[in-house]
Short mmCIF file of C-alpha atoms in Angstrom, two decimals:
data_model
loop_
_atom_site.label_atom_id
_atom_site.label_comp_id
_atom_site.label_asym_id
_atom_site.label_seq_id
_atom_site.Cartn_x
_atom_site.Cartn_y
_atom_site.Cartn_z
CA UNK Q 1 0.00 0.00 0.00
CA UNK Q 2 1.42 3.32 -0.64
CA UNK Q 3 2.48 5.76 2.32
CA UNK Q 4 3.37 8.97 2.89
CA UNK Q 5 6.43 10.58 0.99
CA UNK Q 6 9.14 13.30 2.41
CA UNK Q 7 11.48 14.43 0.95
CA UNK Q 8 14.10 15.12 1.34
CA UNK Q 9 15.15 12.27 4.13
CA UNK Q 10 17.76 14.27 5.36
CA UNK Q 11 18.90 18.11 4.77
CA UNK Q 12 21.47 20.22 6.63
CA UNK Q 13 22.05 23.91 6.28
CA UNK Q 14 24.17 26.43 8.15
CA UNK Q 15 22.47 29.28 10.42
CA UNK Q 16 20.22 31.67 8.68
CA UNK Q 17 19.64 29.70 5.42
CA UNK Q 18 16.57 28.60 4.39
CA UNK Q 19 15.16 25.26 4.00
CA UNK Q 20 12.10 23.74 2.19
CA UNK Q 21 10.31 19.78 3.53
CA UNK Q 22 7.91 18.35 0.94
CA UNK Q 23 4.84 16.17 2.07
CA UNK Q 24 2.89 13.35 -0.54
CA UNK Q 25 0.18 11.91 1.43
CA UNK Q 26 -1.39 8.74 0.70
CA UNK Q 27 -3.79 8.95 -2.55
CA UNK Q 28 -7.64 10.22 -1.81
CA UNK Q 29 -6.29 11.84 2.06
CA UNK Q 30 -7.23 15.30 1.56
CA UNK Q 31 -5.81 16.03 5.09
CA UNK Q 32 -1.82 17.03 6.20
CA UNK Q 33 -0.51 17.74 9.01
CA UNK Q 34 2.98 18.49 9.95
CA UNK Q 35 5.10 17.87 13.37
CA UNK Q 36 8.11 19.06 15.27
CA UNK Q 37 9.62 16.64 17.11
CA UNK Q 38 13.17 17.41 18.55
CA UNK Q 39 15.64 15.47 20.11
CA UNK Q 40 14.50 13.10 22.65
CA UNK Q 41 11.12 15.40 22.47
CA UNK Q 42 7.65 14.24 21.92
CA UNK Q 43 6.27 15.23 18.69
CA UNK Q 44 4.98 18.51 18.48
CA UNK Q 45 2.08 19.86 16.22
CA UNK Q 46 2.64 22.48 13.77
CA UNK Q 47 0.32 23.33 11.27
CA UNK Q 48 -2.64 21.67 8.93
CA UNK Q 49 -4.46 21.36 5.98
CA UNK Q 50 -7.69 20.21 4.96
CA UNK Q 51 -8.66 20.84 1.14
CA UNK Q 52 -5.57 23.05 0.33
CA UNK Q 53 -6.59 25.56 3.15
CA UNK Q 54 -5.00 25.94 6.47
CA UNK Q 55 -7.30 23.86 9.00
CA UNK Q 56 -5.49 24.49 12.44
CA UNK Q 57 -2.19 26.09 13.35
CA UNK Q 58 0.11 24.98 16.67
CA UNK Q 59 3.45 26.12 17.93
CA UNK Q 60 4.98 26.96 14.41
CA UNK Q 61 7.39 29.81 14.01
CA UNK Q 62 6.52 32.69 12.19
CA UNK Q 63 9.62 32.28 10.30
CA UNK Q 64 8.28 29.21 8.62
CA UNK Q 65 4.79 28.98 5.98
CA UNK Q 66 3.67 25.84 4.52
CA UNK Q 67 0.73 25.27 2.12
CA UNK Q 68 -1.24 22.65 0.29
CA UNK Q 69 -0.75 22.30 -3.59
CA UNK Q 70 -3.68 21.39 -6.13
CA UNK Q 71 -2.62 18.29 -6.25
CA UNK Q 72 -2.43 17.72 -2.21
CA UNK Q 73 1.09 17.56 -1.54
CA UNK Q 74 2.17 19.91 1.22
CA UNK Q 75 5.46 21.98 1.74
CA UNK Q 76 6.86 23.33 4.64
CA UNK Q 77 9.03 26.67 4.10
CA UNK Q 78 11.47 27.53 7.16
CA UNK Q 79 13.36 30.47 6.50
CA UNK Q 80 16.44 32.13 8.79
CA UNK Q 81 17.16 28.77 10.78
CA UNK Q 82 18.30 28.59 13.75
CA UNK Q 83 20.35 26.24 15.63
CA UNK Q 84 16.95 25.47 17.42
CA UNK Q 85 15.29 24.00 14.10
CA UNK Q 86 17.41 20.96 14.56
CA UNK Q 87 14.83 17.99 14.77
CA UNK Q 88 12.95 15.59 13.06
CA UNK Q 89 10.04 16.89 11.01
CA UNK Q 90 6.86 14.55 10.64
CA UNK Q 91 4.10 14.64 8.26
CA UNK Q 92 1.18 12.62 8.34
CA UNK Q 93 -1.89 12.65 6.19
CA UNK Q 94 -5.68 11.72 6.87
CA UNK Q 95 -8.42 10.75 4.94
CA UNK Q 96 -10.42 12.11 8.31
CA UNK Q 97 -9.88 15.21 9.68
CA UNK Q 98 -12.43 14.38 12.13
CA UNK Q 99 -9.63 12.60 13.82
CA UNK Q 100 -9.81 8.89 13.08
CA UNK Q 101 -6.39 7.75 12.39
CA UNK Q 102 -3.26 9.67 10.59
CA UNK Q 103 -0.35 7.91 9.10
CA UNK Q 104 2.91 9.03 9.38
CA UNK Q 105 6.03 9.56 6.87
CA UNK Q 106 9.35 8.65 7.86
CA UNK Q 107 10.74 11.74 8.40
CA UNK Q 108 12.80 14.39 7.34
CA UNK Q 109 16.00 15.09 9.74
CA UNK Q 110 17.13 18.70 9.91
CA UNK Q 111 20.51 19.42 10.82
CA UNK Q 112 20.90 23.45 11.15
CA UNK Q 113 25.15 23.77 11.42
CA UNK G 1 -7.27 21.57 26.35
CA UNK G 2 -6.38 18.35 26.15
CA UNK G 3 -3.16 16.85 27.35
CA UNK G 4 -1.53 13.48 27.66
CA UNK G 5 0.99 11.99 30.61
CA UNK G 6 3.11 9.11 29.85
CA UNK G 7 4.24 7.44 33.85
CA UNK G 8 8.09 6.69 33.22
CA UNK G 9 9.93 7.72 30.49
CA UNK G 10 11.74 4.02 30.40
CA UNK G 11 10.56 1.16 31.17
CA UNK G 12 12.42 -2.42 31.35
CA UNK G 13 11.54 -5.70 30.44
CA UNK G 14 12.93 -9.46 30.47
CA UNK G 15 12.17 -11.13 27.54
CA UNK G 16 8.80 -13.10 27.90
CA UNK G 17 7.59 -10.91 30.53
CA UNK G 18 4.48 -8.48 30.48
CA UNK G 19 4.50 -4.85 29.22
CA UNK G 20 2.99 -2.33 30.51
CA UNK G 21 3.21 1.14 29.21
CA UNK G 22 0.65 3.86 31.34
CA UNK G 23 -0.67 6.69 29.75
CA UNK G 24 -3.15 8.90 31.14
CA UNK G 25 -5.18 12.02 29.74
CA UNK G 26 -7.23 15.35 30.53
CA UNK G 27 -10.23 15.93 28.10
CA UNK G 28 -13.02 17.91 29.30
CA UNK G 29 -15.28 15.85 25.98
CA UNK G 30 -14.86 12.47 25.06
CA UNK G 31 -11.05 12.02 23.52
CA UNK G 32 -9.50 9.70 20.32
CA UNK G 33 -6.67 7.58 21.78
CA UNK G 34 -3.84 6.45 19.85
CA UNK G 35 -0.37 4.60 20.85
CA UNK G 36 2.11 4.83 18.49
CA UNK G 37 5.81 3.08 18.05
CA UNK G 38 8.86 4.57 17.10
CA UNK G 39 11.71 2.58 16.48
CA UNK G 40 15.18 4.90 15.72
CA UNK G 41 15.34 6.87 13.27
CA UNK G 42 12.01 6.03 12.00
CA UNK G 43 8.57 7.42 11.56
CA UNK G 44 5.32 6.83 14.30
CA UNK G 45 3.60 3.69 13.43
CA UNK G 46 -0.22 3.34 14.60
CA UNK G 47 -0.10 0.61 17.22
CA UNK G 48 -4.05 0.83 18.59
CA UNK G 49 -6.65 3.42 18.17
CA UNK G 50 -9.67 3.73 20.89
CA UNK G 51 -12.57 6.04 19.06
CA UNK G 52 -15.28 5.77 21.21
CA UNK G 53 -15.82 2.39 20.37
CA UNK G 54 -14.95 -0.64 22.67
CA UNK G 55 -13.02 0.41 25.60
CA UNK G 56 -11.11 -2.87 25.20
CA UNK G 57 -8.62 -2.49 21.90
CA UNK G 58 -6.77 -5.03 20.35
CA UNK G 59 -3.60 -3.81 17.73
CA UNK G 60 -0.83 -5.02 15.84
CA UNK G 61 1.98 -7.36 17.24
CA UNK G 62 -0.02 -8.66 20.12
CA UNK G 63 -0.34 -5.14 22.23
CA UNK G 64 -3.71 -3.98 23.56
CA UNK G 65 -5.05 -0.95 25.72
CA UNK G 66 -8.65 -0.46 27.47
CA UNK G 67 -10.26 3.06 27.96
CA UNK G 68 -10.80 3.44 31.40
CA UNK G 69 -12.73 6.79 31.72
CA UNK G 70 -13.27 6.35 35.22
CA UNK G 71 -9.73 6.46 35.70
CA UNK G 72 -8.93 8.49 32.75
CA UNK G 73 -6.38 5.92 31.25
CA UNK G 74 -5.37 4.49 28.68
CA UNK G 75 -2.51 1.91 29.50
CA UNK G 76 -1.33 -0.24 26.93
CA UNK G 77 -0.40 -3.87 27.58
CA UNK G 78 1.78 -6.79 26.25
CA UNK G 79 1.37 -10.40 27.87
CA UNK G 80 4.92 -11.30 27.00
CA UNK G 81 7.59 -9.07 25.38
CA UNK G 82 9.88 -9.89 22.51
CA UNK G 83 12.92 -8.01 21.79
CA UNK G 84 11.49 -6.83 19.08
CA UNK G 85 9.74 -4.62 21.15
CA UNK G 86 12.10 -1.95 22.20
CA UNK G 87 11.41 1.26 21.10
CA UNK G 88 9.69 4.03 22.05
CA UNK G 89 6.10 4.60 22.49
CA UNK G 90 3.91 7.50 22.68
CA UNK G 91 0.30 7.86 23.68
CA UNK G 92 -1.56 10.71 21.89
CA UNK G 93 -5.04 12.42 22.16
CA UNK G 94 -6.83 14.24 19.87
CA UNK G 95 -11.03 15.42 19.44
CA UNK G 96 -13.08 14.23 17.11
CA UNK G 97 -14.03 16.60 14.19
CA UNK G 98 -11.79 19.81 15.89
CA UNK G 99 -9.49 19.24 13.21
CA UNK G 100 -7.98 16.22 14.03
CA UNK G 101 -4.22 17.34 15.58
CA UNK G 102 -2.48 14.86 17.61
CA UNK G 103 -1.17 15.76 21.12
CA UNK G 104 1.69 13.57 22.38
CA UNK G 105 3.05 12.67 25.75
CA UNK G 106 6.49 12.28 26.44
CA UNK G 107 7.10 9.26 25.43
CA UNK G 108 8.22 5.55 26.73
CA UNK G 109 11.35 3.97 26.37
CA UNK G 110 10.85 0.32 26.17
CA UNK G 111 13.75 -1.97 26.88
CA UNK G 112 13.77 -5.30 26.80
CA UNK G 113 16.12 -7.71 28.78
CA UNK G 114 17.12 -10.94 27.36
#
């Protein structure tokens, strides 16, 4: 069965550059959400979207945007990194955004130098 | 708000004995449970869901977890560990139809002893 893409697996970038995660949720899930989790830290909710709008926001910097394409895939922009935006960034797509299950990708690991 | 509290960040095992992960929640309406596993440098993998169905739920690779609202819990449950099992596990909440965003605990470190 197909699962959710990210790409890339694994990025570094130096202080103050800018960086750019890319979501493909599962074919037919209309819904993507994207996590935060650093190390040894729980996963932490960022953002969502539900029909290429922005459903529901969390603890996301205002130095990063994300948005839902036409054709569902999601992208998360961070811009100015910091040291701080080390960590593993999840994204997980639903074909219930009534909150029945989400499945995960595998990750993309940030490495800010 | 809702929130989610995971009793011991690690927990440890021998091989063949039971597991027993606690996880316990604050919802002021009825909540969507999830466990999920993480094994290193990997993505969350579903484990068991509880949505207002049976309080009793069976999941994948023999682990299970009952609703207790009484008691708030939701403490999942192995009758006899493999080693296969270590990982970590977190216990998440989230509200039906308020968007669907999952909030995490802290997580459980599961070792197992051989």
């Amino acid at each position: 069965a197909a699962g959710v893409i990210q790409s890339p697996r694994h990025l570094i970038k130096e202080k103050r550059e800018t960086a750019t995660l890319k979501c493909y949720p599962i074919p037919r899930h209309d819904t993507v959400y994207w996590y935060q989790q650093g190390p040894g830290q729980d996963p932490q909710f960022l953002i969502s979207f539900y029909e290429k709008m922005q459903s529901d926001k969390g603890s996301i910097p205002d130095r990063f945007s994300a948005q839902q394409f036409s054709d569902y895939h999601s992208e998360l922009n961070m811009s100015s990194l910091e040291l701080g935006d080390s960590a593993l960034y999840f994204c997980a797509s639903s074909a219930d955004r009534g909150g029945n299950e989400q499945f995960f990708g595998p990750g993309t690991r940030l490495t800010v130098l | 708000a809702q929130s989610v509290t995971q009793l011991g960040s690690h927990v440890s095992v021998s091989e063949g004995a039971l597991v027993l992960l606690r996880c316990n929640y604050s919802s002021s309406v009825p909540p969507y449970l999830f466990w999920y596993v993480q094994y290193p440098n990997q993505g969350l993998q579903l484990l068991l869901k509880y949505t207002s169905a049976a309080t009793l739920v069976k999941g994948i690779n023999g682990f299970e977890a009952e609703f207790k609202k009484s008691e708030t819990s939701f403490h999942l449950t192995k009758p006899s560990a493999h080693m296969s099992d270590a990982a970590e596990y977190f216990c998440a909440v989230t509200i039906y139809n308020q968007g669907g965003k999952l909030i995490f605990g802290q997580g459980t470190e599961l070792s197992v002893k051989p």
